[in-house]
């Protein structure tokens, strides 16, 4: 046995550079282990990574695809970042996004004839309202009887795709397209009118409107938290609800509004899926994408900072995009999933190192008599 | 070097004339010691907790270890009981060099520490608690009767009256402490370390504890008594060692030398402080009534009464002390006034304006400042900056916000002004969590006092603070009273209430047992009322 003793020791102070640099360090460690895996499975890590990087960021059209993949993650990332910050474990971003998409599709189809200037804002508002409505259920039970929102939001995540599936596949509801030729082969939802398709900016690199909206929301969230009375109440309640009550802050109201706002952000993410991407409700696509869960990882990677969420979402969006475009015999989907998982694992683990450090020292030996 | 010599170095020898030189000789003391330390140094990241500390306790001696918070008392005791290893220095047991690599090894050497929070099992009896984990029998059957007799005999030997069959959860705090002491003695402890044992006791219970400690000393036990209450130290201890910032600041033989509380306090802080009743009172004969409480009643969720029919008044410039043992409704009383506690019946008025039950903002608007006992967590948001904590209540006011937007610059400027005014060591942007206890309390007081309150409710404002911070806090409260604020001072430290208050209301089981003038108050009578055994006459002069 080595006469070395390894111990976790609580850091008395966290150096200011440590917080932002840890996730980056974690990503490098994950990439290194990923390289080992690539190497042991008979692939050249250098070409593997350069393929991924090109597919994510540098190939023609790659940035556009990455921005599109990142857009829902910006919103669900903000959902988790806002809620987790105040101790609300809202892991229902997935369901809230789906209901937001349902509400936005409803408004797009119903109000599409009024022109883009009315119907697009209406879709955003409807998406936010739909998400908030799905968040109201767990928020109400948490406030009324202290029901754990982890359970309720998780269960509602299973309920949302069932509801969407019922509306589109299992019933002849208002949302289902019963007329177009394609819909006769396979059931599908009504498509929103062309006028309500969300705008795209740029020629070579097309930036979807939803991505811009996401950046705007992140900046808005940061400004509200830092400069307004409401933001101050949120930050105090997040730090110590007891101190909030003591100072006359209505902390219960703060909890509920934050819960609803966080759910509304996911709902806007759902609206952007309709307006930017699929133009009609696609229950299966939304269900398999699991944007809500990836959003939690994005928020952790960003350390719950709204601006960093955008960057983290872009990074993870790049991986998702590379995943989709590279999958094949050369780079199976599973392998890229492993690398993505490693990154998230190490980022989560690195949070501990912000608060603790590992101390190695020689075991003290009895003095020579 | 020994304490006496370090006294000489700092020129204090004249204050502590050395009567019995033989016993003061370090070598002699070491040889007769039950437990001793020589040159103990222990550093933690960023702080040297013990710096070449010499210390020893003789057999048959009650030895006080005196020092401010953070002076290294706890670290020294943890080294003596094997929780920490010293970086340098040597421990001696019975005059022989030894090591305690683990707490168990110190325990085997007969060293036992009684902590402030007891480690007792509530549903078990006194006797069962005493022998728990120490049943010295191979027999599978637990001979309850025999154990009870043994415990009874041990209690009798040390003059402790306690029923070995009583269930521990039904005992008072003082009795629980006796069980902890019995546990140590039953297990053959030769050296007992008591960490601030009297903070939770009534004056009567403390007297009983002191008697037990003297008995133990007569039986040859060595007792280390950690405290920062100077009067008890001079009452019960034979010797006192003073630590100041990790260094031994001096030692005195209390039996031979006439050492008063003043000179001990001087050793602790290294400068003169005043520990006497305040000379000024803000109370004027024609002062108007600020706080008026009539028939305040409240029940907890189980339906049992928390506050029973409390009626009292406090006038401008008056300090009303609320004395009582912890957990007798003080918290509910303070929170009822602050709007944090929902009360069932009764009326609270501040300057004529009625407060409403459970409405914090109404209380704040009526000019109620509240300094809660739980500073970090309730009174302050520990993870936020000083300036954010300064604006914790005022962020709603026009001075600190315009519409929905905070006036960050105004908040920062006000904070910087308060940092200077209250002599707080910290930056406007430093986190409150990183402040020392005294500085955190000053931030809290700075915020509450600058709101120019009509009424200030303070709960145990100096608990855990060192002597100089305590002095500052008390001065601030006295000044606020002189400026005309009415003050309700809730404290478990009777000495503090006697020092500061104009009148004293004694609370027990949620009921005011009596209100007396602080001038000429009898401690025994107050102590009886704290136990609920006093006369229930309500001083009519109170109204």
Coordinates of C-alpha atoms in Angstrom, one line a residue, chain A:
Chain A
X1 CA 0.0 0.0 0.0
X2 CA 1.1 3.5 -0.8
X3 CA 1.6 5.7 2.3
X4 CA -0.6 8.2 0.5
X5 CA -4.0 9.3 1.8
X6 CA -6.6 10.7 -0.5
X7 CA -9.3 12.8 0.9
X8 CA -12.0 15.2 -0.2
X9 CA -11.7 18.5 1.5
X10 CA -14.2 21.3 1.3
X11 CA -12.9 24.3 -0.5
X12 CA -13.0 27.3 1.8
X13 CA -13.2 29.7 -1.2
X14 CA -13.9 29.0 -4.8
X15 CA -11.5 30.9 -7.0
X16 CA -13.5 33.0 -9.5
X17 CA -11.8 31.4 -12.5
X18 CA -12.7 27.9 -11.3
X19 CA -16.4 28.0 -12.0
X20 CA -16.3 28.8 -15.8
X21 CA -13.2 26.7 -16.5
X22 CA -14.4 23.5 -14.9
X23 CA -17.0 22.6 -17.6
X24 CA -14.4 23.2 -20.3
X25 CA -11.9 21.0 -18.5
X26 CA -14.6 18.4 -18.1
X27 CA -15.3 18.5 -21.8
X28 CA -11.6 17.9 -22.6
X29 CA -11.4 14.9 -20.2
X30 CA -14.6 13.5 -21.8
X31 CA -13.1 13.9 -25.3
X32 CA -9.9 12.2 -24.2
X33 CA -11.8 9.2 -22.9
X34 CA -13.9 9.3 -26.0
X35 CA -10.7 9.2 -28.1
X36 CA -9.6 6.1 -26.2
X37 CA -12.9 4.5 -27.0
X38 CA -12.6 5.4 -30.7
X39 CA -9.1 4.0 -30.7
X40 CA -10.0 0.7 -29.0
X41 CA -12.8 0.2 -31.5
X42 CA -10.3 0.5 -34.4
X43 CA -10.9 4.1 -35.5
X44 CA -8.5 6.9 -35.7
X45 CA -9.5 9.4 -33.0
X46 CA -8.1 12.3 -34.9
X47 CA -10.2 11.7 -38.0
X48 CA -13.2 10.7 -35.9
X49 CA -13.1 14.0 -34.1
X50 CA -12.4 16.1 -37.2
X51 CA -15.4 14.4 -38.9
X52 CA -17.6 15.3 -36.0
X53 CA -16.3 18.8 -35.8
X54 CA -16.8 19.4 -39.5
X55 CA -20.3 17.9 -39.5
X56 CA -21.2 20.1 -36.6
X57 CA -19.7 23.4 -37.5
X58 CA -17.7 23.8 -40.7
X59 CA -19.3 21.8 -43.5
X60 CA -21.6 23.8 -45.8
X61 CA -24.9 24.1 -44.1
X62 CA -23.6 22.6 -40.9
X63 CA -24.0 25.8 -38.9
X64 CA -27.6 26.1 -40.1
X65 CA -28.4 22.6 -39.1
X66 CA -26.6 23.1 -35.7
X67 CA -28.6 26.3 -35.0
X68 CA -31.8 24.4 -35.8
X69 CA -30.8 21.6 -33.5
X70 CA -29.8 24.0 -30.8
X71 CA -32.9 26.1 -30.8
X72 CA -35.2 23.8 -28.7
X73 CA -32.2 23.2 -26.4
X74 CA -31.8 26.9 -25.7
X75 CA -35.4 27.0 -24.5
X76 CA -35.5 23.8 -22.5
X77 CA -32.0 24.8 -21.1
X78 CA -33.4 28.1 -19.9
X79 CA -36.4 26.2 -18.5
X80 CA -34.1 24.1 -16.3
X81 CA -31.7 26.9 -15.6
X82 CA -34.5 29.2 -14.2
X83 CA -36.3 26.6 -12.2
X84 CA -33.3 24.7 -10.8
X85 CA -31.8 28.0 -9.7
X86 CA -34.6 28.6 -7.2
X87 CA -34.8 24.9 -6.2
X88 CA -37.8 23.9 -8.3
X89 CA -36.9 20.6 -9.9
X90 CA -38.9 21.0 -13.0
X91 CA -37.8 18.1 -15.2
X92 CA -41.0 18.5 -17.2
X93 CA -39.5 20.6 -20.0
X94 CA -40.3 17.7 -22.4
X95 CA -44.0 17.7 -21.7
X96 CA -44.2 21.4 -21.5
X97 CA -42.5 21.8 -24.9
X98 CA -45.0 19.3 -26.4
X99 CA -48.0 21.1 -25.1
X100 CA -46.5 24.4 -26.2
X101 CA -46.1 22.9 -29.6
X102 CA -49.7 21.8 -29.6
X103 CA -51.0 25.2 -28.5
X104 CA -48.8 26.9 -31.1
X105 CA -49.9 24.6 -33.9
X106 CA -53.5 25.3 -32.9
X107 CA -53.0 29.0 -33.1
X108 CA -51.0 28.8 -36.3
X109 CA -53.7 26.8 -38.1
X110 CA -56.6 28.8 -36.7
X111 CA -55.1 32.3 -37.0
X112 CA -52.8 31.7 -40.0
X113 CA -55.1 33.6 -42.4
X114 CA -54.5 36.8 -40.5
X115 CA -51.0 37.3 -41.8
X116 CA -47.5 36.8 -40.3
X117 CA -47.5 40.0 -38.1
X118 CA -50.4 38.6 -36.1
X119 CA -50.1 34.9 -36.4
X120 CA -46.4 34.5 -35.5
X121 CA -46.7 36.5 -32.3
X122 CA -49.9 34.6 -31.6
X123 CA -48.0 31.3 -32.0
X124 CA -45.3 32.5 -29.5
X125 CA -47.9 33.6 -27.0
X126 CA -49.9 30.4 -27.5
X127 CA -46.8 28.3 -27.0
X128 CA -45.9 30.0 -23.8
X129 CA -49.4 29.7 -22.5
X130 CA -49.5 26.0 -23.4
X131 CA -46.2 25.3 -21.6
X132 CA -47.3 27.4 -18.6
X133 CA -50.6 25.5 -18.5
X134 CA -48.7 22.2 -18.3
X135 CA -46.5 23.7 -15.6
X136 CA -49.5 25.0 -13.7
X137 CA -50.6 21.5 -12.7
X138 CA -47.4 20.5 -10.8
X139 CA -47.0 24.1 -9.5
X140 CA -50.5 24.0 -8.0
X141 CA -50.0 20.7 -6.3
X142 CA -46.6 21.8 -5.0
X143 CA -47.9 25.0 -3.6
X144 CA -51.1 23.4 -2.2
X145 CA -49.9 20.2 -0.7
X146 CA -46.1 20.1 -1.2
X147 CA -46.3 17.3 -3.8
X148 CA -42.9 16.7 -5.2
X149 CA -42.7 18.4 -8.6
X150 CA -40.0 15.8 -9.7
X151 CA -42.7 13.1 -9.7
X152 CA -45.5 15.2 -11.2
X153 CA -43.5 16.8 -13.9
X154 CA -42.0 13.5 -14.9
X155 CA -45.4 11.9 -15.1
X156 CA -46.8 14.7 -17.2
X157 CA -43.9 14.1 -19.6
X158 CA -45.4 10.7 -20.3
X159 CA -48.9 12.1 -20.5
X160 CA -48.1 14.8 -23.1
X161 CA -47.1 12.5 -26.0
X162 CA -50.0 10.3 -25.3
X163 CA -52.3 13.2 -25.6
X164 CA -50.7 14.4 -28.9
X165 CA -50.7 10.9 -30.3
X166 CA -54.4 10.5 -29.5
X167 CA -55.2 13.8 -31.2
X168 CA -53.2 13.0 -34.4
X169 CA -53.2 9.2 -34.7
X170 CA -56.1 7.8 -32.8
X171 CA -59.0 10.2 -33.3
X172 CA -60.5 12.3 -36.0
X173 CA -59.9 15.4 -34.1
X174 CA -59.8 19.0 -35.3
X175 CA -56.0 18.9 -35.4
X176 CA -55.7 15.9 -37.7
X177 CA -55.3 16.5 -41.4
X178 CA -58.0 14.4 -43.2
X179 CA -57.8 15.9 -46.6
X180 CA -54.3 16.0 -48.1
X181 CA -53.0 13.0 -50.1
X182 CA -50.1 12.3 -47.8
X183 CA -52.4 12.2 -44.8
X184 CA -54.4 9.4 -46.4
X185 CA -51.3 7.1 -46.4
X186 CA -50.1 8.0 -42.9
X187 CA -52.0 10.0 -40.3
X188 CA -50.6 13.5 -39.8
X189 CA -51.5 16.9 -38.3
X190 CA -52.7 19.9 -40.2
X191 CA -49.9 22.1 -41.6
X192 CA -49.8 25.7 -40.7
X193 CA -50.3 28.2 -43.6
X194 CA -47.1 29.2 -45.5
X195 CA -47.4 32.8 -44.2
X196 CA -47.0 31.7 -40.7
X197 CA -43.7 29.9 -41.3
X198 CA -41.1 31.6 -39.1
X199 CA -38.6 33.8 -40.9
X200 CA -35.0 32.6 -41.5
X201 CA -32.2 35.1 -41.7
X202 CA -29.0 34.9 -43.7
X203 CA -28.2 33.2 -47.0
X204 CA -25.2 30.9 -46.5
X205 CA -25.8 30.4 -42.9
X206 CA -29.5 30.5 -42.2
X207 CA -30.3 31.4 -38.6
X208 CA -33.8 30.4 -37.7
X209 CA -36.0 33.0 -36.0
X210 CA -36.5 30.7 -33.0
X211 CA -32.7 30.7 -32.3
X212 CA -32.7 34.5 -32.3
X213 CA -35.8 34.5 -30.0
X214 CA -34.0 32.1 -27.7
X215 CA -31.0 34.4 -27.4
X216 CA -33.4 37.3 -26.8
X217 CA -35.1 35.3 -24.0
X218 CA -31.7 34.4 -22.4
X219 CA -30.6 38.1 -22.4
X220 CA -34.0 39.2 -21.1
X221 CA -33.9 36.6 -18.3
X222 CA -30.4 37.8 -17.2
X223 CA -31.6 41.4 -17.2
X224 CA -34.7 40.7 -15.3
X225 CA -32.8 38.7 -12.7
X226 CA -30.1 41.3 -12.3
X227 CA -31.9 44.6 -12.4
X228 CA -35.5 44.3 -11.4
X229 CA -37.4 44.1 -8.1
X230 CA -38.9 40.8 -9.3
X231 CA -35.5 39.4 -10.2
X232 CA -34.2 40.4 -6.8
X233 CA -37.1 38.6 -5.1
X234 CA -36.3 35.5 -7.2
X235 CA -32.6 35.6 -6.3
X236 CA -33.4 36.1 -2.6
X237 CA -35.9 33.3 -2.6
X238 CA -33.5 31.1 -4.4
X239 CA -30.8 31.7 -1.8
X240 CA -32.9 31.5 1.3
X241 CA -36.7 31.2 1.3
X242 CA -36.7 32.0 5.0
X243 CA -34.9 35.2 4.5
X244 CA -37.4 36.0 1.7
X245 CA -40.3 35.5 4.0
X246 CA -38.6 37.5 6.7
X247 CA -38.1 40.4 4.3
X248 CA -41.7 40.5 3.3
X249 CA -41.3 38.8 -0.1
X250 CA -44.3 36.6 -1.0
X251 CA -42.1 33.6 -1.6
X252 CA -45.0 31.3 -2.5
X253 CA -46.0 33.6 -5.3
X254 CA -42.4 33.8 -6.4
X255 CA -42.2 30.0 -6.5
X256 CA -45.3 29.7 -8.6
X257 CA -44.5 32.5 -11.0
X258 CA -41.0 31.1 -11.6
X259 CA -42.4 27.6 -12.1
X260 CA -44.9 29.0 -14.7
X261 CA -42.3 31.2 -16.4
X262 CA -39.9 28.3 -16.7
X263 CA -42.6 26.1 -18.2
X264 CA -43.6 28.9 -20.6
X265 CA -40.0 29.0 -21.9
X266 CA -40.3 25.3 -22.8
X267 CA -43.6 26.0 -24.4
X268 CA -42.0 28.7 -26.7
X269 CA -39.4 26.1 -27.6
X270 CA -42.4 23.9 -28.7
X271 CA -43.8 26.8 -30.8
X272 CA -40.4 27.2 -32.5
X273 CA -40.4 23.5 -33.4
X274 CA -43.7 24.2 -35.3
X275 CA -42.8 27.6 -36.8
X276 CA -39.1 26.9 -37.6
X277 CA -38.9 23.3 -38.4
X278 CA -41.8 20.9 -38.9
X279 CA -44.6 23.3 -39.7
X280 CA -47.1 20.8 -38.3
X281 CA -47.4 18.9 -35.1
X282 CA -45.1 15.8 -35.2
X283 CA -45.8 13.8 -32.0
X284 CA -43.3 11.1 -32.7
X285 CA -40.4 13.5 -33.6
X286 CA -40.9 15.5 -30.4
X287 CA -41.2 12.4 -28.3
X288 CA -38.0 10.8 -29.6
X289 CA -36.0 14.0 -29.5
X290 CA -36.3 14.3 -25.7
X291 CA -35.4 18.0 -25.8
X292 CA -36.5 18.5 -22.3
X293 CA -34.0 16.1 -20.8
X294 CA -31.1 17.3 -23.0
X295 CA -32.1 20.8 -21.8
X296 CA -31.4 19.8 -18.2
X297 CA -27.9 18.7 -19.3
X298 CA -27.4 22.0 -21.2
X299 CA -28.4 23.9 -18.1
X300 CA -25.9 22.0 -16.0
X301 CA -23.2 22.5 -18.6
X302 CA -24.0 26.3 -18.4
X303 CA -24.0 26.2 -14.6
X304 CA -27.5 27.7 -14.7
X305 CA -26.4 31.0 -16.3
X306 CA -28.8 32.1 -19.0
X307 CA -26.2 33.5 -21.4
X308 CA -24.0 30.4 -21.0
X309 CA -27.1 28.3 -21.8
X310 CA -27.1 29.6 -25.4
X311 CA -23.4 28.7 -25.8
X312 CA -23.9 25.2 -24.2
X313 CA -27.0 24.6 -26.3
X314 CA -25.1 25.5 -29.5
X315 CA -22.3 23.1 -28.5
X316 CA -24.7 20.2 -27.7
X317 CA -26.8 21.1 -30.7
X318 CA -23.6 20.6 -32.8
X319 CA -23.1 17.2 -31.4
X320 CA -26.8 16.3 -32.0
X321 CA -26.4 17.5 -35.6
X322 CA -23.2 15.6 -36.1
X323 CA -24.9 12.6 -34.7
X324 CA -27.7 12.8 -37.3
X325 CA -25.5 13.5 -40.3
X326 CA -22.6 11.1 -39.5
X327 CA -24.5 8.0 -38.4
X328 CA -23.7 5.1 -40.6
X329 CA -21.2 2.1 -40.6
X330 CA -18.2 4.4 -40.1
X331 CA -19.5 6.1 -37.0
X332 CA -22.5 4.4 -35.5
X333 CA -25.1 6.4 -33.6
X334 CA -24.3 4.6 -30.4
X335 CA -20.6 5.7 -30.4
X336 CA -21.5 9.4 -30.7
X337 CA -24.1 8.9 -28.0
X338 CA -21.3 7.5 -25.8
X339 CA -19.2 10.6 -26.4
X340 CA -22.2 12.9 -25.7
X341 CA -22.9 11.0 -22.5
X342 CA -19.3 11.2 -21.4
X343 CA -19.4 14.9 -21.7
X344 CA -22.5 15.3 -19.7
X345 CA -21.2 12.9 -17.1
X346 CA -18.0 14.7 -16.6
X347 CA -19.7 18.1 -16.5
X348 CA -22.0 16.9 -13.8
X349 CA -19.1 15.5 -11.9
X350 CA -17.1 18.7 -12.2
X351 CA -19.7 20.5 -10.2
X352 CA -18.4 18.7 -7.2
X353 CA -14.9 19.8 -7.8
X354 CA -16.0 23.4 -7.6
X355 CA -16.8 22.8 -4.0
X356 CA -14.3 20.2 -3.0
X357 CA -10.8 19.4 -3.8
X358 CA -8.9 16.2 -3.5
X359 CA -6.0 16.3 -1.1
X360 CA -3.2 13.8 -1.3
X361 CA -0.8 13.6 1.6
X362 CA 1.6 11.1 3.2
X363 CA 0.1 9.2 6.1
X364 CA 1.6 10.4 9.3
X365 CA 3.7 7.6 10.8
X366 CA 4.4 7.1 14.5
X367 CA 7.5 8.9 15.6
X368 CA 10.7 6.9 16.1
X369 CA 11.0 6.3 19.8

